[in-house]
PDB file of C-alpha atoms in Angstrom:
ATOM      1  CA  MET A   1      -2.048 -24.584 -11.461  1.00 42.00           C
ATOM      2  CA  CYS A   2      -3.933 -24.900 -14.646  1.00 44.00           C
ATOM      3  CA  SER A   3      -1.849 -25.095 -17.508  1.00 52.00           C
ATOM      4  CA  SER A   4      -4.757 -24.850 -20.287  1.00 76.00           C
ATOM      5  CA  ALA A   5      -6.503 -22.419 -22.248  1.00 75.00           C
ATOM      6  CA  ALA A   6      -8.972 -22.403 -19.583  1.00 91.00           C
ATOM      7  CA  TYR A   7      -7.055 -21.018 -16.822  1.00 97.00           C
ATOM      8  CA  PRO A   8      -7.154 -17.185 -18.313  1.00 97.00           C
ATOM      9  CA  LEU A   9     -11.171 -17.183 -18.349  1.00 96.00           C
ATOM     10  CA  ARG A  10     -11.111 -18.716 -14.571  1.00 96.00           C
ATOM     11  CA  ALA A  11      -8.353 -16.749 -13.359  1.00 97.00           C
ATOM     12  CA  ALA A  12      -9.415 -13.353 -14.690  1.00 97.00           C
ATOM     13  CA  ALA A  13     -12.822 -13.516 -13.176  1.00 96.00           C
ATOM     14  CA  GLU A  14     -12.072 -14.508 -10.323  1.00 96.00           C
ATOM     15  CA  ALA A  15      -9.682 -11.135  -9.897  1.00 97.00           C
ATOM     16  CA  LEU A  16     -11.308  -8.617  -7.374  1.00 95.00           C
ATOM     17  CA  THR A  17      -8.601  -5.836  -8.101  1.00 95.00           C
ATOM     18  CA  SER A  18      -5.788  -4.670 -10.803  1.00 94.00           C
ATOM     19  CA  ALA A  19      -3.340  -6.003  -8.334  1.00 95.00           C
ATOM     20  CA  ASP A  20      -4.788  -9.446  -7.869  1.00 97.00           C
ATOM     21  CA  LEU A  21      -5.536  -9.576 -11.883  1.00 97.00           C
ATOM     22  CA  ASP A  22      -1.522  -9.117 -12.333  1.00 96.00           C
ATOM     23  CA  ALA A  23      -0.723 -11.331  -9.825  1.00 96.00           C
ATOM     24  CA  ARG A  24      -3.018 -14.083 -11.630  1.00 97.00           C
ATOM     25  CA  LEU A  25      -1.492 -12.902 -14.808  1.00 98.00           C
ATOM     26  CA  VAL A  26       1.934 -13.746 -14.138  1.00 97.00           C
ATOM     27  CA  GLU A  27       1.372 -17.361 -13.277  1.00 97.00           C
ATOM     28  CA  CYS A  28      -0.336 -17.912 -16.775  1.00 97.00           C
ATOM     29  CA  ARG A  29       1.065 -21.021 -18.774  1.00 96.00           C
ATOM     30  CA  ALA A  30      -1.993 -21.214 -21.100  1.00 97.00           C
ATOM     31  CA  CYS A  31      -0.353 -20.830 -24.635  1.00 97.00           C
ATOM     32  CA  PRO A  32       2.584 -23.621 -24.990  1.00 96.00           C
ATOM     33  CA  ARG A  33       4.020 -21.958 -27.905  1.00 97.00           C
ATOM     34  CA  LEU A  34       4.736 -18.666 -25.997  1.00 97.00           C
ATOM     35  CA  VAL A  35       5.731 -20.339 -22.824  1.00 97.00           C
ATOM     36  CA  ALA A  36       8.553 -22.289 -24.731  1.00 97.00           C
ATOM     37  CA  TRP A  37       9.322 -19.182 -26.106  1.00 97.00           C
ATOM     38  CA  ARG A  38       9.582 -16.559 -23.704  1.00 97.00           C
ATOM     39  CA  GLU A  39      11.440 -19.264 -21.243  1.00 97.00           C
ATOM     40  CA  GLU A  40      14.020 -20.180 -24.166  1.00 97.00           C
ATOM     41  CA  THR A  41      14.446 -16.189 -24.766  1.00 97.00           C
ATOM     42  CA  ALA A  42      15.050 -15.761 -20.699  1.00 96.00           C
ATOM     43  CA  SER A  43      17.615 -18.842 -20.654  1.00 96.00           C
ATOM     44  CA  THR A  44      19.697 -18.127 -23.958  1.00 96.00           C
ATOM     45  CA  LYS A  45      19.388 -14.313 -23.585  1.00 95.00           C
ATOM     46  CA  ARG A  46      20.867 -11.714 -26.126  1.00 94.00           C
ATOM     47  CA  ALA A  47      24.718 -10.881 -25.724  1.00 95.00           C
ATOM     48  CA  ALA A  48      24.213  -7.499 -24.564  1.00 93.00           C
ATOM     49  CA  PHE A  49      21.965  -8.549 -21.687  1.00 95.00           C
ATOM     50  CA  ARG A  50      23.968 -11.507 -20.510  1.00 94.00           C
ATOM     51  CA  ASP A  51      24.169 -10.239 -17.037  1.00 93.00           C
ATOM     52  CA  TRP A  52      20.358  -9.695 -16.960  1.00 95.00           C
ATOM     53  CA  GLN A  53      17.757 -12.006 -14.942  1.00 96.00           C
ATOM     54  CA  TYR A  54      15.087 -11.894 -17.275  1.00 97.00           C
ATOM     55  CA  TRP A  55      11.707 -11.759 -16.241  1.00 98.00           C
ATOM     56  CA  GLY A  56      10.413 -14.632 -18.726  1.00 97.00           C
ATOM     57  CA  ARG A  57       6.831 -14.656 -17.549  1.00 98.00           C
ATOM     58  CA  PRO A  58       3.321 -12.981 -18.950  1.00 98.00           C
ATOM     59  CA  VAL A  59       3.869  -8.957 -18.470  1.00 98.00           C
ATOM     60  CA  PRO A  60       1.244  -7.270 -17.010  1.00 98.00           C
ATOM     61  CA  ALA A  61      -0.121  -3.892 -17.596  1.00 98.00           C
ATOM     62  CA  PHE A  62       1.949  -0.652 -16.326  1.00 97.00           C
ATOM     63  CA  GLY A  63       0.334   2.467 -14.697  1.00 98.00           C
ATOM     64  CA  PRO A  64      -2.227   3.493 -12.289  1.00 97.00           C
ATOM     65  CA  ALA A  65      -5.408   1.382 -11.617  1.00 95.00           C
ATOM     66  CA  ASP A  66      -7.723   4.431 -11.919  1.00 96.00           C
ATOM     67  CA  ALA A  67      -6.325   5.554 -15.353  1.00 98.00           C
ATOM     68  CA  ALA A  68      -8.566   7.469 -17.523  1.00 98.00           C
ATOM     69  CA  MET A  69      -6.576   6.813 -20.884  1.00 98.00           C
ATOM     70  CA  LEU A  70      -5.196   3.343 -21.884  1.00 98.00           C
ATOM     71  CA  VAL A  71      -2.673   2.847 -24.424  1.00 98.00           C
ATOM     72  CA  VAL A  72      -2.741  -0.726 -25.960  1.00 98.00           C
ATOM     73  CA  GLY A  73       0.147  -2.492 -27.656  1.00 96.00           C
ATOM     74  CA  LEU A  74       0.626  -5.506 -29.341  1.00 96.00           C
ATOM     75  CA  ALA A  75       2.836  -8.014 -26.953  1.00 97.00           C
ATOM     76  CA  PRO A  76       6.117  -7.932 -25.099  1.00 97.00           C
ATOM     77  CA  ALA A  77       9.321  -7.780 -27.022  1.00 96.00           C
ATOM     78  CA  ALA A  78      11.418 -10.849 -26.525  1.00 96.00           C
ATOM     79  CA  HIS A  79      14.483  -9.009 -24.974  1.00 96.00           C
ATOM     80  CA  GLY A  80      12.260  -5.559 -24.061  1.00 96.00           C
ATOM     81  CA  GLY A  81       9.196  -6.574 -21.913  1.00 97.00           C
ATOM     82  CA  ASN A  82      10.112 -10.017 -21.624  1.00 98.00           C
ATOM     83  CA  ARG A  83      13.662  -9.163 -19.935  1.00 98.00           C
ATOM     84  CA  THR A  84      12.405  -6.346 -17.731  1.00 98.00           C
ATOM     85  CA  GLY A  85       9.038  -7.527 -16.743  1.00 97.00           C
ATOM     86  CA  ARG A  86       7.541  -4.050 -17.742  1.00 98.00           C
ATOM     87  CA  MET A  87       5.590  -3.111 -20.653  1.00 97.00           C
ATOM     88  CA  PHE A  88       7.064  -1.231 -23.562  1.00 97.00           C
ATOM     89  CA  THR A  89      10.461  -1.226 -21.331  1.00 97.00           C
ATOM     90  CA  GLY A  90      14.065  -1.879 -22.363  1.00 95.00           C
ATOM     91  CA  ASP A  91      13.358  -1.460 -26.111  1.00 93.00           C
ATOM     92  CA  ARG A  92      13.466   1.137 -29.072  1.00 92.00           C
ATOM     93  CA  ALA A  93       9.858   0.933 -29.178  1.00 94.00           C
ATOM     94  CA  GLY A  94       9.230   1.978 -25.535  1.00 93.00           C
ATOM     95  CA  ASP A  95      11.954   4.834 -25.998  1.00 94.00           C
ATOM     96  CA  VAL A  96       9.801   6.600 -28.662  1.00 96.00           C
ATOM     97  CA  LEU A  97       6.415   6.154 -26.881  1.00 98.00           C
ATOM     98  CA  PHE A  98       7.684   7.130 -23.058  1.00 98.00           C
ATOM     99  CA  GLU A  99       9.195  10.107 -24.717  1.00 98.00           C
ATOM    100  CA  ALA A 100       5.947  11.220 -26.289  1.00 98.00           C
ATOM    101  CA  LEU A 101       4.136  10.691 -22.993  1.00 98.00           C
ATOM    102  CA  TYR A 102       6.828  12.550 -21.228  1.00 98.00           C
ATOM    103  CA  ASP A 103       6.645  15.392 -23.642  1.00 98.00           C
ATOM    104  CA  LEU A 104       2.845  15.534 -23.304  1.00 98.00           C
ATOM    105  CA  GLY A 105       3.426  15.785 -19.358  1.00 98.00           C
ATOM    106  CA  LEU A 106       1.978  12.000 -19.064  1.00 98.00           C
ATOM    107  CA  ALA A 107       4.815  10.670 -17.821  1.00 98.00           C
ATOM    108  CA  SER A 108       7.753  11.348 -15.240  1.00 98.00           C
ATOM    109  CA  GLN A 109      10.705  10.667 -17.636  1.00 97.00           C
ATOM    110  CA  ALA A 110      11.405  10.160 -20.967  1.00 96.00           C
ATOM    111  CA  THR A 111      13.290   6.890 -21.140  1.00 94.00           C
ATOM    112  CA  ALA A 112      12.145   3.148 -19.503  1.00 96.00           C
ATOM    113  CA  THR A 113      14.963   0.973 -18.524  1.00 96.00           C
ATOM    114  CA  SER A 114      14.072  -1.242 -15.900  1.00 96.00           C
ATOM    115  CA  ARG A 115      10.887  -2.140 -13.498  1.00 95.00           C
ATOM    116  CA  ASP A 116      12.924  -0.110 -10.660  1.00 95.00           C
ATOM    117  CA  ASP A 117      13.936   2.799 -12.769  1.00 96.00           C
ATOM    118  CA  GLY A 118      11.511   5.350 -11.257  1.00 96.00           C
ATOM    119  CA  LEU A 119       9.172   5.843 -14.260  1.00 97.00           C
ATOM    120  CA  GLU A 120       5.406   6.862 -13.227  1.00 98.00           C
ATOM    121  CA  LEU A 121       2.678   7.555 -15.752  1.00 98.00           C
ATOM    122  CA  TYR A 122       0.328  10.180 -14.874  1.00 98.00           C
ATOM    123  CA  GLY A 123      -3.191   9.156 -15.897  1.00 98.00           C
ATOM    124  CA  VAL A 124      -2.440   6.415 -18.523  1.00 98.00           C
ATOM    125  CA  ARG A 125      -2.066   3.083 -18.386  1.00 98.00           C
ATOM    126  CA  VAL A 126      -0.114   0.671 -20.766  1.00 98.00           C
ATOM    127  CA  THR A 127      -1.410  -2.948 -21.885  1.00 98.00           C
ATOM    128  CA  ALA A 128      -1.366  -5.424 -24.550  1.00 97.00           C
ATOM    129  CA  PRO A 129      -4.179  -7.836 -26.273  1.00 97.00           C
ATOM    130  CA  VAL A 130      -1.185 -10.591 -25.606  1.00 98.00           C
ATOM    131  CA  HIS A 131       1.192 -10.742 -22.415  1.00 98.00           C
ATOM    132  CA  CYS A 132       3.672 -12.919 -23.471  1.00 98.00           C
ATOM    133  CA  ALA A 133       6.412 -12.508 -26.071  1.00 97.00           C
ATOM    134  CA  PRO A 134       5.623 -14.183 -29.273  1.00 97.00           C
ATOM    135  CA  PRO A 135       8.104 -15.493 -31.908  1.00 96.00           C
ATOM    136  CA  GLY A 136       8.611 -12.896 -34.565  1.00 92.00           C
ATOM    137  CA  ASN A 137       6.543 -10.540 -32.780  1.00 90.00           C
ATOM    138  CA  ARG A 138       3.667 -12.331 -34.311  1.00 93.00           C
ATOM    139  CA  PRO A 139       1.138 -14.147 -31.733  1.00 96.00           C
ATOM    140  CA  THR A 140      -1.393 -16.313 -33.345  1.00 96.00           C
ATOM    141  CA  PRO A 141      -5.019 -15.618 -33.495  1.00 94.00           C
ATOM    142  CA  GLY A 142      -5.733 -18.718 -31.072  1.00 95.00           C
ATOM    143  CA  GLU A 143      -3.244 -17.128 -28.806  1.00 96.00           C
ATOM    144  CA  ARG A 144      -4.668 -13.626 -28.948  1.00 96.00           C
ATOM    145  CA  ASP A 145      -8.325 -15.127 -27.990  1.00 96.00           C
ATOM    146  CA  THR A 146      -6.875 -17.303 -25.242  1.00 97.00           C
ATOM    147  CA  CYS A 147      -5.311 -14.081 -23.556  1.00 97.00           C
ATOM    148  CA  ARG A 148      -8.291 -12.092 -24.111  1.00 97.00           C
ATOM    149  CA  PRO A 149      -9.954 -12.501 -20.687  1.00 97.00           C
ATOM    150  CA  TRP A 150      -7.100 -10.926 -19.049  1.00 98.00           C
ATOM    151  CA  LEU A 151      -7.722  -7.526 -21.157  1.00 98.00           C
ATOM    152  CA  VAL A 152     -11.513  -7.842 -20.719  1.00 98.00           C
ATOM    153  CA  ARG A 153     -11.269  -8.036 -16.972  1.00 97.00           C
ATOM    154  CA  GLU A 154      -8.897  -5.029 -16.842  1.00 97.00           C
ATOM    155  CA  LEU A 155     -11.047  -3.045 -18.551  1.00 97.00           C
ATOM    156  CA  GLU A 156     -14.133  -3.938 -16.373  1.00 95.00           C
ATOM    157  CA  GLU A 157     -11.645  -2.556 -13.397  1.00 95.00           C
ATOM    158  CA  LEU A 158     -10.989   0.559 -15.357  1.00 96.00           C
ATOM    159  CA  ARG A 159     -14.320   1.031 -16.654  1.00 93.00           C
ATOM    160  CA  PRO A 160     -15.961   3.599 -14.083  1.00 92.00           C
ATOM    161  CA  ARG A 161     -12.903   6.096 -15.110  1.00 95.00           C
ATOM    162  CA  LEU A 162     -11.524   5.104 -18.572  1.00 97.00           C
ATOM    163  CA  ARG A 163     -12.587   7.450 -21.426  1.00 97.00           C
ATOM    164  CA  SER A 164      -9.820   6.813 -23.864  1.00 98.00           C
ATOM    165  CA  VAL A 165      -8.175   4.090 -25.495  1.00 98.00           C
ATOM    166  CA  VAL A 166      -5.085   4.460 -28.072  1.00 98.00           C
ATOM    167  CA  VAL A 167      -4.388   1.196 -30.261  1.00 98.00           C
ATOM    168  CA  LEU A 168      -0.854   0.837 -31.759  1.00 98.00           C
ATOM    169  CA  GLY A 169      -1.088  -0.950 -34.921  1.00 97.00           C
ATOM    170  CA  ALA A 170      -3.720  -3.050 -36.745  1.00 96.00           C
ATOM    171  CA  PHE A 171      -3.241  -6.257 -34.893  1.00 95.00           C
ATOM    172  CA  GLY A 172      -3.991  -4.547 -31.765  1.00 96.00           C
ATOM    173  CA  TRP A 173      -7.136  -3.053 -33.210  1.00 97.00           C
ATOM    174  CA  GLN A 174      -8.723  -5.971 -33.973  1.00 96.00           C
ATOM    175  CA  ALA A 175      -7.779  -7.549 -31.072  1.00 96.00           C
ATOM    176  CA  MET A 176      -9.283  -4.550 -29.066  1.00 97.00           C
ATOM    177  CA  LEU A 177     -12.937  -4.208 -30.693  1.00 96.00           C
ATOM    178  CA  PRO A 178     -13.966  -7.380 -29.431  1.00 96.00           C
ATOM    179  CA  THR A 179     -12.595  -6.932 -26.053  1.00 97.00           C
ATOM    180  CA  LEU A 180     -14.231  -3.662 -25.807  1.00 97.00           C
ATOM    181  CA  HIS A 181     -17.488  -5.236 -26.762  1.00 95.00           C
ATOM    182  CA  GLU A 182     -17.219  -7.747 -24.169  1.00 95.00           C
ATOM    183  CA  ALA A 183     -16.037  -5.105 -21.221  1.00 95.00           C
ATOM    184  CA  GLY A 184     -19.309  -3.195 -21.933  1.00 93.00           C
ATOM    185  CA  TRP A 185     -18.747  -0.792 -24.764  1.00 95.00           C
ATOM    186  CA  PRO A 186     -20.833  -2.373 -27.781  1.00 94.00           C
ATOM    187  CA  VAL A 187     -18.937  -1.873 -31.199  1.00 95.00           C
ATOM    188  CA  PRO A 188     -21.120  -1.265 -34.386  1.00 92.00           C
ATOM    189  CA  ARG A 189     -21.127  -3.455 -37.242  1.00 91.00           C
ATOM    190  CA  PRO A 190     -19.345  -2.963 -39.421  1.00 93.00           C
ATOM    191  CA  ARG A 191     -16.361  -2.490 -37.151  1.00 93.00           C
ATOM    192  CA  PRO A 192     -14.682   0.691 -37.914  1.00 95.00           C
ATOM    193  CA  ALA A 193     -11.548  -0.008 -40.260  1.00 96.00           C
ATOM    194  CA  PHE A 194      -8.351   0.491 -38.348  1.00 97.00           C
ATOM    195  CA  GLY A 195      -5.890   3.644 -39.787  1.00 97.00           C
ATOM    196  CA  HIS A 196      -3.427   6.224 -38.167  1.00 98.00           C
ATOM    197  CA  GLY A 197      -5.876   8.920 -36.662  1.00 96.00           C
ATOM    198  CA  VAL A 198      -8.671   7.091 -37.320  1.00 97.00           C
ATOM    199  CA  ARG A 199     -11.415   7.719 -34.098  1.00 97.00           C
ATOM    200  CA  THR A 200     -14.392   6.042 -33.137  1.00 97.00           C
ATOM    201  CA  THR A 201     -16.613   6.999 -29.952  1.00 96.00           C
ATOM    202  CA  LEU A 202     -18.438   3.924 -28.550  1.00 96.00           C
ATOM    203  CA  ALA A 203     -21.832   4.273 -26.311  1.00 94.00           C
ATOM    204  CA  PRO A 204     -21.591   1.848 -22.959  1.00 92.00           C
ATOM    205  CA  ALA A 205     -24.002  -0.785 -23.070  1.00 89.00           C
ATOM    206  CA  ASP A 206     -27.446  -0.262 -21.400  1.00 78.00           C
ATOM    207  CA  GLY A 207     -27.123  -0.398 -17.636  1.00 73.00           C
ATOM    208  CA  CYS A 208     -23.397  -0.505 -17.810  1.00 77.00           C
ATOM    209  CA  SER A 209     -20.933   1.409 -15.400  1.00 75.00           C
ATOM    210  CA  ALA A 210     -19.096   2.747 -18.106  1.00 74.00           C
ATOM    211  CA  ALA A 211     -18.791   6.151 -19.806  1.00 85.00           C
ATOM    212  CA  PRO A 212     -18.863   7.033 -23.707  1.00 92.00           C
ATOM    213  CA  LEU A 213     -15.276   5.869 -24.986  1.00 97.00           C
ATOM    214  CA  THR A 214     -13.331   7.318 -27.906  1.00 98.00           C
ATOM    215  CA  VAL A 215     -11.036   5.027 -29.185  1.00 98.00           C
ATOM    216  CA  PHE A 216      -7.876   5.948 -31.451  1.00 98.00           C
ATOM    217  CA  GLY A 217      -6.001   4.252 -33.978  1.00 98.00           C
ATOM    218  CA  CYS A 218      -2.058   4.829 -34.478  1.00 98.00           C
ATOM    219  CA  TYR A 219       0.465   3.323 -36.195  1.00 98.00           C
ATOM    220  CA  HIS A 220       2.575   0.900 -33.809  1.00 97.00           C
ATOM    221  CA  VAL A 221       5.825   2.613 -32.617  1.00 97.00           C
ATOM    222  CA  SER A 222       7.990  -0.382 -33.797  1.00 94.00           C
ATOM    223  CA  GLN A 223      11.335   0.400 -35.121  1.00 91.00           C
ATOM    224  CA  ARG A 224      10.720  -0.086 -38.791  1.00 94.00           C
ATOM    225  CA  ASN A 225       7.802   2.008 -38.776  1.00 95.00           C
ATOM    226  CA  VAL A 226      10.030   4.466 -37.069  1.00 95.00           C
ATOM    227  CA  PHE A 227      13.000   3.981 -39.255  1.00 95.00           C
ATOM    228  CA  THR A 228      10.850   4.432 -42.458  1.00 95.00           C
ATOM    229  CA  GLY A 229       9.075   7.464 -41.082  1.00 95.00           C
ATOM    230  CA  ARG A 230       5.735   5.923 -41.626  1.00 96.00           C
ATOM    231  CA  LEU A 231       5.191   7.255 -37.735  1.00 97.00           C
ATOM    232  CA  THR A 232       7.139  10.133 -36.594  1.00 96.00           C
ATOM    233  CA  GLY A 233       7.049  11.429 -33.199  1.00 96.00           C
ATOM    234  CA  GLU A 234       5.094  14.535 -34.110  1.00 97.00           C
ATOM    235  CA  MET A 235       2.424  11.931 -35.525  1.00 98.00           C
ATOM    236  CA  LEU A 236       2.598   9.700 -32.405  1.00 98.00           C
ATOM    237  CA  ARG A 237       2.143  13.010 -29.907  1.00 98.00           C
ATOM    238  CA  GLU A 238      -0.554  14.343 -32.225  1.00 98.00           C
ATOM    239  CA  VAL A 239      -2.757  11.274 -31.463  1.00 98.00           C
ATOM    240  CA  LEU A 240      -1.773  10.799 -27.814  1.00 98.00           C
ATOM    241  CA  ALA A 241      -2.551  14.549 -27.060  1.00 98.00           C
ATOM    242  CA  GLU A 242      -6.063  14.357 -28.625  1.00 98.00           C
ATOM    243  CA  ALA A 243      -6.557  10.981 -26.499  1.00 98.00           C
ATOM    244  CA  ALA A 244      -5.444  12.951 -23.644  1.00 98.00           C
ATOM    245  CA  ARG A 245      -8.063  15.725 -24.232  1.00 98.00           C
ATOM    246  CA  ALA A 246     -10.843  13.120 -24.707  1.00 97.00           C
ATOM    247  CA  ALA A 247      -9.872  11.683 -21.247  1.00 98.00           C
ATOM    248  CA  GLY A 248      -9.602  15.159 -19.583  1.00 97.00           C
ATOM    249  CA  LEU A 249      -5.870  15.034 -18.892  1.00 96.00           C
ATOM    250  CA  GLY A 250      -4.321  18.412 -18.878  1.00 73.00           C
TER     251      GLY A 250
END
């Protein structure tokens, strides 16, 4: 198994389906700092989860492979996705997100506790520009760029059906725009600035099998944003509802 930064580029390009992409992704060891942190966290654990067998690997996207709407976060939480093996599952940020999706009829239940809790998403897929838990929830620009081929390939797989993207937070926004450009939706210069409620519609490149894509900015569902009131449930639902309408989800 290649452990260098070249692995994501090669493995993502060779993936034939979303399931194949996920299988290759979880074997990635391209970023030494992230590998060390995710495995140390999985070994030492948090006291409240001492009986858990932590996932401790890259966390793949979650949701249907033919989704019309994509929600993009930052990276898995050390004791959330890195523990459960599913995006936004097992932490308070996920509780906020999935409750909002449930309220809009886009999820089968309002809570997410484990990979086998029965949660289903309807027309929505959840992913991140960085697939390993970073120390302090802060991936480096280099780690973001090393991980980019996974998201580019995922977008290429979604491209024929994808109509809207909700990007949570400024880091995700900065990571997502060049990724969308690579995946077939050219981004204008200067690039649109991040802000809550910001939206921009991207036309596909000539000859690309994509449809126009509406990209929405939203404050991240972090504990800090929620506790301080910077992001309320109503604000989140408003952005998700607009994105769902843009994606043709009832």
